[in-house]
JSON list of C-alpha atoms in Angstrom, two decimals:
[
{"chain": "A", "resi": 246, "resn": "UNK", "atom": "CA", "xyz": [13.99, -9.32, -2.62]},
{"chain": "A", "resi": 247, "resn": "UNK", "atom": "CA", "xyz": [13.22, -7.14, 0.58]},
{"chain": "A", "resi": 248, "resn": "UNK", "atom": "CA", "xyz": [10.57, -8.27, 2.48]},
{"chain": "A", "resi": 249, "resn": "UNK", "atom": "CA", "xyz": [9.55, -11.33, -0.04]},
{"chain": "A", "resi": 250, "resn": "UNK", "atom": "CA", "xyz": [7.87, -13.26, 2.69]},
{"chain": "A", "resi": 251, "resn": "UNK", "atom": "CA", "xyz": [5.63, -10.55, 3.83]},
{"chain": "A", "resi": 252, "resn": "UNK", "atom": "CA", "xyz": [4.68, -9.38, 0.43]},
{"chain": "A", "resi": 253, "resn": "UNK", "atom": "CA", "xyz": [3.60, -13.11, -0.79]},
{"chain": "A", "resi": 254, "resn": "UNK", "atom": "CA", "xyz": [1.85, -13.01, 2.40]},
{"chain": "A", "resi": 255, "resn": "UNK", "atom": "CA", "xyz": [-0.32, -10.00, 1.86]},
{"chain": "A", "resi": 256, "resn": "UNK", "atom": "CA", "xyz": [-0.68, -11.10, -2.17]},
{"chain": "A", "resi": 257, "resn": "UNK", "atom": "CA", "xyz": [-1.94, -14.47, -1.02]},
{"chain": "A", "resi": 258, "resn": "UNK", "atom": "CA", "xyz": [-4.49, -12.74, 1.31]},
{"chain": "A", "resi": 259, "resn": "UNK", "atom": "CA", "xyz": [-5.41, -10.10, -1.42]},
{"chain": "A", "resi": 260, "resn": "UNK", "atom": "CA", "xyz": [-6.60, -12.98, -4.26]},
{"chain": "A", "resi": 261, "resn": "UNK", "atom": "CA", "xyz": [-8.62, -14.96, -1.24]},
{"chain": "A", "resi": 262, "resn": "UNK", "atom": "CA", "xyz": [-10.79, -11.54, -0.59]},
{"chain": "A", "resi": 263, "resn": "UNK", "atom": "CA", "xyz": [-10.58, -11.02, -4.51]},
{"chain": "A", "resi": 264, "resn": "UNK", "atom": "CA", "xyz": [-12.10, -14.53, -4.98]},
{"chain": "A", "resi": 265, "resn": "UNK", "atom": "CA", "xyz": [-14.50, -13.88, -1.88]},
{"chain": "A", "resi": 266, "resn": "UNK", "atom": "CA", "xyz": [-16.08, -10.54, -2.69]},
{"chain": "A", "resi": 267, "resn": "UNK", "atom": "CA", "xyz": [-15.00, -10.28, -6.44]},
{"chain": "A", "resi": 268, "resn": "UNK", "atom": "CA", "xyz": [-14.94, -6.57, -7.73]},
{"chain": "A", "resi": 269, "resn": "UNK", "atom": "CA", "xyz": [-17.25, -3.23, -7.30]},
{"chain": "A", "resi": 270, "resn": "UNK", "atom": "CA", "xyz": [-17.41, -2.87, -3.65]},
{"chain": "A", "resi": 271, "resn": "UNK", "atom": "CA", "xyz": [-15.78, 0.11, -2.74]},
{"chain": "A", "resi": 272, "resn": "UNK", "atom": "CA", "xyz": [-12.31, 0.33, -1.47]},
{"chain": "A", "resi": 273, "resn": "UNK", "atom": "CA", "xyz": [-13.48, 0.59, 2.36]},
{"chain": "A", "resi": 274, "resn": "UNK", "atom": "CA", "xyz": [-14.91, -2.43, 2.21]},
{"chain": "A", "resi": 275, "resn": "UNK", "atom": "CA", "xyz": [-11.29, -4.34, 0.54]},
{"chain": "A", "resi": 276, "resn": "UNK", "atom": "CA", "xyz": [-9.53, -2.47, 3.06]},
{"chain": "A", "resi": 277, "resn": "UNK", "atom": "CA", "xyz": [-11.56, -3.92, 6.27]},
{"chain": "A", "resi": 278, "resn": "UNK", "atom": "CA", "xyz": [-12.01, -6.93, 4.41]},
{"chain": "A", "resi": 279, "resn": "UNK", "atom": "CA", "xyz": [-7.98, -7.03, 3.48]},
{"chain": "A", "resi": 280, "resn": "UNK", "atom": "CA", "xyz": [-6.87, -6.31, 7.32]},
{"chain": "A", "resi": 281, "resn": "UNK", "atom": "CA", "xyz": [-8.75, -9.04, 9.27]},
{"chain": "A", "resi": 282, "resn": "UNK", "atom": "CA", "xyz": [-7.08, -11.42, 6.38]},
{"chain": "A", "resi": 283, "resn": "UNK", "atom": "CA", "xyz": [-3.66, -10.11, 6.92]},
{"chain": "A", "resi": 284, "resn": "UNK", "atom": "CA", "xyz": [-4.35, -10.31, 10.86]},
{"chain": "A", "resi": 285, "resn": "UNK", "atom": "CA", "xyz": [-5.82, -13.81, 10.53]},
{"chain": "A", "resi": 286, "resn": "UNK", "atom": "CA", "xyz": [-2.03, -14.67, 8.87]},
{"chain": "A", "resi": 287, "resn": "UNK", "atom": "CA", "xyz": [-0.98, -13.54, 11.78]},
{"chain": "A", "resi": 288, "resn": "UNK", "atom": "CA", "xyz": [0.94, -10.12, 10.80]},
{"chain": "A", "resi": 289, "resn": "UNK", "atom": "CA", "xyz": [0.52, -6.66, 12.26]},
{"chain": "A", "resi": 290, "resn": "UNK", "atom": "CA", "xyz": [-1.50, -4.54, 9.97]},
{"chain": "A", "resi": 291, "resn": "UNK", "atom": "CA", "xyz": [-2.88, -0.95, 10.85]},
{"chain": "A", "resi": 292, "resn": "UNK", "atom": "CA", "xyz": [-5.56, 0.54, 8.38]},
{"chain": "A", "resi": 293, "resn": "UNK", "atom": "CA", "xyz": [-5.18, 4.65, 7.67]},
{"chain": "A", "resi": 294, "resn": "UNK", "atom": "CA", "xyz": [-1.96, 5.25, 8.94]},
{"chain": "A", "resi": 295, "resn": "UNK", "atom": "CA", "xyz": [-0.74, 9.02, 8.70]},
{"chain": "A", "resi": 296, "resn": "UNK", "atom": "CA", "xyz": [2.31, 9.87, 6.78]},
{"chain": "A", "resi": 297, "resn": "UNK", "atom": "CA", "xyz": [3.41, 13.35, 7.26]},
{"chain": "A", "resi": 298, "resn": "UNK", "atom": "CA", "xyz": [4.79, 15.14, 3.95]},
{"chain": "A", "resi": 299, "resn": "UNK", "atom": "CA", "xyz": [7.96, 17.39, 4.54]},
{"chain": "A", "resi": 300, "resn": "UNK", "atom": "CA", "xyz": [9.11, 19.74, 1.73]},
{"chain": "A", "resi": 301, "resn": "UNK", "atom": "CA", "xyz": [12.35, 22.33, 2.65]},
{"chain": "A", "resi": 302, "resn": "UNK", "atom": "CA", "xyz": [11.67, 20.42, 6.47]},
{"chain": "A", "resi": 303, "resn": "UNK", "atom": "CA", "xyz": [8.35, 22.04, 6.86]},
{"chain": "A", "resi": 304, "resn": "UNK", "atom": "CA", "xyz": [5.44, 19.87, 7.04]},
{"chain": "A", "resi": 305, "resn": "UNK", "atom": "CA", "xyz": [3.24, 20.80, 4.00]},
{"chain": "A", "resi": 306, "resn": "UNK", "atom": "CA", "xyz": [0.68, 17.93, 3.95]},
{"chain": "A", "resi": 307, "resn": "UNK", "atom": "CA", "xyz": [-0.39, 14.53, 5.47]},
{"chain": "A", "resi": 308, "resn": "UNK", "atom": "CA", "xyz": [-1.13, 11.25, 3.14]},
{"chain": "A", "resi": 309, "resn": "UNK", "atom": "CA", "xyz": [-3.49, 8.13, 4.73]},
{"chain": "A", "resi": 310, "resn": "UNK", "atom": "CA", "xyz": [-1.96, 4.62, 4.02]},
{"chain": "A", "resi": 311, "resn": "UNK", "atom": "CA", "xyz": [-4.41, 2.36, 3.67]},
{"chain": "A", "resi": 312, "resn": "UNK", "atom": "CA", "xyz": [-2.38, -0.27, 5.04]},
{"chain": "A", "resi": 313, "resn": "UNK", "atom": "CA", "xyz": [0.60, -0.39, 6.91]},
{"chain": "A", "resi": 314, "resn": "UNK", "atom": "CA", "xyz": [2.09, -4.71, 7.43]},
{"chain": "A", "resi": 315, "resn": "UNK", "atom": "CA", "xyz": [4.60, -5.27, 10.19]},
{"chain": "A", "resi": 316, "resn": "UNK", "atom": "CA", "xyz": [5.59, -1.41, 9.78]},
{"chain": "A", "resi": 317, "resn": "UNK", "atom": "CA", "xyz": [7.66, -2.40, 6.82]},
{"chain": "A", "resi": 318, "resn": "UNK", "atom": "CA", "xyz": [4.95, -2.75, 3.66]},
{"chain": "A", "resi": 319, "resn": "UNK", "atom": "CA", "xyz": [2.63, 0.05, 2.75]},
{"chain": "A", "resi": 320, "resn": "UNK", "atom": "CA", "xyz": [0.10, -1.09, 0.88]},
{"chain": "A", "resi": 321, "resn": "UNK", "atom": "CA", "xyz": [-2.44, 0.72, -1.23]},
{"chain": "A", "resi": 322, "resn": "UNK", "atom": "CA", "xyz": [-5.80, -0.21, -2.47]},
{"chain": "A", "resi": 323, "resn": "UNK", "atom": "CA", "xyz": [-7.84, 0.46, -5.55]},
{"chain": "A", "resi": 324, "resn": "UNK", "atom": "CA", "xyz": [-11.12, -0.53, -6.73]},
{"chain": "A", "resi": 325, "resn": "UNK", "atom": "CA", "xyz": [-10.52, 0.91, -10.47]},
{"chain": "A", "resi": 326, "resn": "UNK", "atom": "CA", "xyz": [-10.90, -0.26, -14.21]},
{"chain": "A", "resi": 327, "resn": "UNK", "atom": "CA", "xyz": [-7.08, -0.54, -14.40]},
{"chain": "A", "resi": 328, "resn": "UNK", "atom": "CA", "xyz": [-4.24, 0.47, -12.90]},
{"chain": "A", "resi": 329, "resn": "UNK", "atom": "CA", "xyz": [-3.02, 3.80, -13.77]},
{"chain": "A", "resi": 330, "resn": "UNK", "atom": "CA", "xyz": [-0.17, 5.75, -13.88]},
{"chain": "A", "resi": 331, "resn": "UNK", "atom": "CA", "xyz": [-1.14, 8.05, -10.95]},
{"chain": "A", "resi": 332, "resn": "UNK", "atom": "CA", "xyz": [-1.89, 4.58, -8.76]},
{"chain": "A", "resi": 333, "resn": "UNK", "atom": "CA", "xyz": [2.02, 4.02, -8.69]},
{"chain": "A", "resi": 334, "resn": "UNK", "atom": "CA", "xyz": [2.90, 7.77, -8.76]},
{"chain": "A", "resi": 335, "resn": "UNK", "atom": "CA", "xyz": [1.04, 7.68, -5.56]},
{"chain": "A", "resi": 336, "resn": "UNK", "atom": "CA", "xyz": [2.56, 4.27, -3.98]},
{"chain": "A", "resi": 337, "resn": "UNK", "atom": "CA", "xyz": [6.24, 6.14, -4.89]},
{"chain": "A", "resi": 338, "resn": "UNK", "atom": "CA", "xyz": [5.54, 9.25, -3.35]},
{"chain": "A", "resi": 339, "resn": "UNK", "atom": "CA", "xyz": [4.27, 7.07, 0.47]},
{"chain": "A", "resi": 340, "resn": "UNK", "atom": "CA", "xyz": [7.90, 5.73, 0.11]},
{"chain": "A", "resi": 341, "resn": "UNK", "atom": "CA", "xyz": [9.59, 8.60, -0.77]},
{"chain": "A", "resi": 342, "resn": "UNK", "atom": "CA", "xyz": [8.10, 10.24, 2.38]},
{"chain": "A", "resi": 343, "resn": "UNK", "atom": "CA", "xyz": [8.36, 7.62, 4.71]},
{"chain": "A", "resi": 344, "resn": "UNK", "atom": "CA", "xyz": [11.19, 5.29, 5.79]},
{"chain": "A", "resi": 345, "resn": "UNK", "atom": "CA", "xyz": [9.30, 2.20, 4.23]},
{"chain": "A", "resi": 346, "resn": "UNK", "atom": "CA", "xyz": [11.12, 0.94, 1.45]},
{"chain": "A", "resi": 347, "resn": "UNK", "atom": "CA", "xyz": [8.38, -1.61, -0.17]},
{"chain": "A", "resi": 348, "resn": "UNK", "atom": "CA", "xyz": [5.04, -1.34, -1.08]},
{"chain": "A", "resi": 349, "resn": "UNK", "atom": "CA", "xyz": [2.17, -3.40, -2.56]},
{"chain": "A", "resi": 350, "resn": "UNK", "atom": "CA", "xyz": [-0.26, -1.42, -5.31]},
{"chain": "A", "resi": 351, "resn": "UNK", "atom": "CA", "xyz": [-3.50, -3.97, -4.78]},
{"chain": "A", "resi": 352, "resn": "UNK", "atom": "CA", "xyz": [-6.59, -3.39, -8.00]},
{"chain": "A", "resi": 353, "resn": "UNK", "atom": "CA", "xyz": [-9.84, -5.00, -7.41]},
{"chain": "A", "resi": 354, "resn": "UNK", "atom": "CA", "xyz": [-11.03, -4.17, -10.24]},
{"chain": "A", "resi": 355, "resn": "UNK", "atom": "CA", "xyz": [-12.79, -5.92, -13.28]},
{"chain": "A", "resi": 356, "resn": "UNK", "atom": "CA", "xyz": [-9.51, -8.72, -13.00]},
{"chain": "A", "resi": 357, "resn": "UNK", "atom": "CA", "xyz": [-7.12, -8.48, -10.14]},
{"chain": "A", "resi": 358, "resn": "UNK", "atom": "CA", "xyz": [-3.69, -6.83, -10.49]},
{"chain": "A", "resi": 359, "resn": "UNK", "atom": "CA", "xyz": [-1.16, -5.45, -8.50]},
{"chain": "A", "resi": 360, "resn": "UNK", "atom": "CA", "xyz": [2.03, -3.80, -8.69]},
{"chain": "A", "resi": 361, "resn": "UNK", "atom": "CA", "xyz": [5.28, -4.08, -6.18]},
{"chain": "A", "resi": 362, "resn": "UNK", "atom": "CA", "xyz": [7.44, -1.14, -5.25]},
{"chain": "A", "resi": 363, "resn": "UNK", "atom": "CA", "xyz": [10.39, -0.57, -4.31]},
{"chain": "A", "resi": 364, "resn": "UNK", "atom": "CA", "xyz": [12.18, 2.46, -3.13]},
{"chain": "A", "resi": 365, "resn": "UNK", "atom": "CA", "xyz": [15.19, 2.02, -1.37]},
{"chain": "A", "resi": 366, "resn": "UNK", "atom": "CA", "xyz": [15.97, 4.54, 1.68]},
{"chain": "A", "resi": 367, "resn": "UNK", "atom": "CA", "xyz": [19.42, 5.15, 0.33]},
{"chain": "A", "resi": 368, "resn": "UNK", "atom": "CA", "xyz": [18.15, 7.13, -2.83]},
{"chain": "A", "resi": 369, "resn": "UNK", "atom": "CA", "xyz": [15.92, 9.42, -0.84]},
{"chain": "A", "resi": 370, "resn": "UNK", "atom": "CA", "xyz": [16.22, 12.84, -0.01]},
{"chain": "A", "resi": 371, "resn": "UNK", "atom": "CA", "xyz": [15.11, 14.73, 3.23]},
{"chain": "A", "resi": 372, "resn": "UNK", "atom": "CA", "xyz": [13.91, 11.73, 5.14]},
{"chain": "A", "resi": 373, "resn": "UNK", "atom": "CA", "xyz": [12.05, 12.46, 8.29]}
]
């Protein structure tokens, strides 16, 4: 699996915040509280990184990752009920415009839940 060490990394640091702040906080606060626990595992992690949107090569948009591990995993965070469809829609499109090929859909909601993603770079069109 591409990047499985990384990805059980930042899964095991999701459930000890889960289990430390529990749910209804807003995402902000997961986010800051996610990256110092990814840092304290020792792995690079930069918080609202900017991925630029291309369509026809112009640049029509910019997205914010929450979280970016070891440039290789973007992950996303949501504070919701559930997961929802537009959650992953959302994760797929930060791969499809970006050369990351794995990310991590994090819910700390009601019960914890996530979602992993991959999207290789071989099936994408137009990367920038």
């Amino acid at each position: 699996m591409i990047h499985a060490s990384i990805t059980d990394s930042i899964i095991k640091a999701y459930y000890t915040v889960y289990n430390e702040l529990g749910f209804g906080f807003l995402e902000k606060v997961y986010e800051r509280a996610l990256l110092i626990e990814i840092k304290k595992k020792g792995l690079l992690c930069e918080n609202q990184q900017p991925i630029k949107v291309y369509y026809d090569s112009y640049e029509v948009g910019d997205y914010y990752a929450d979280l970016v591990v070891e440039n290789l995993v973007i992950v996303e965070l949501k504070a919701a009920e559930s997961l929802a469809v537009e959650h992953e829609a959302q994760l797929t499109n930060y791969l499809r415009a970006t050369d990351k090929e794995v990310g991590l859909l994090l819910n700390f909601g009601r019960k914890p839940e996530f979602k992993r993603k991959i999207f290789e770079n071989r099936f994408k069109v137009n990367l920038k």
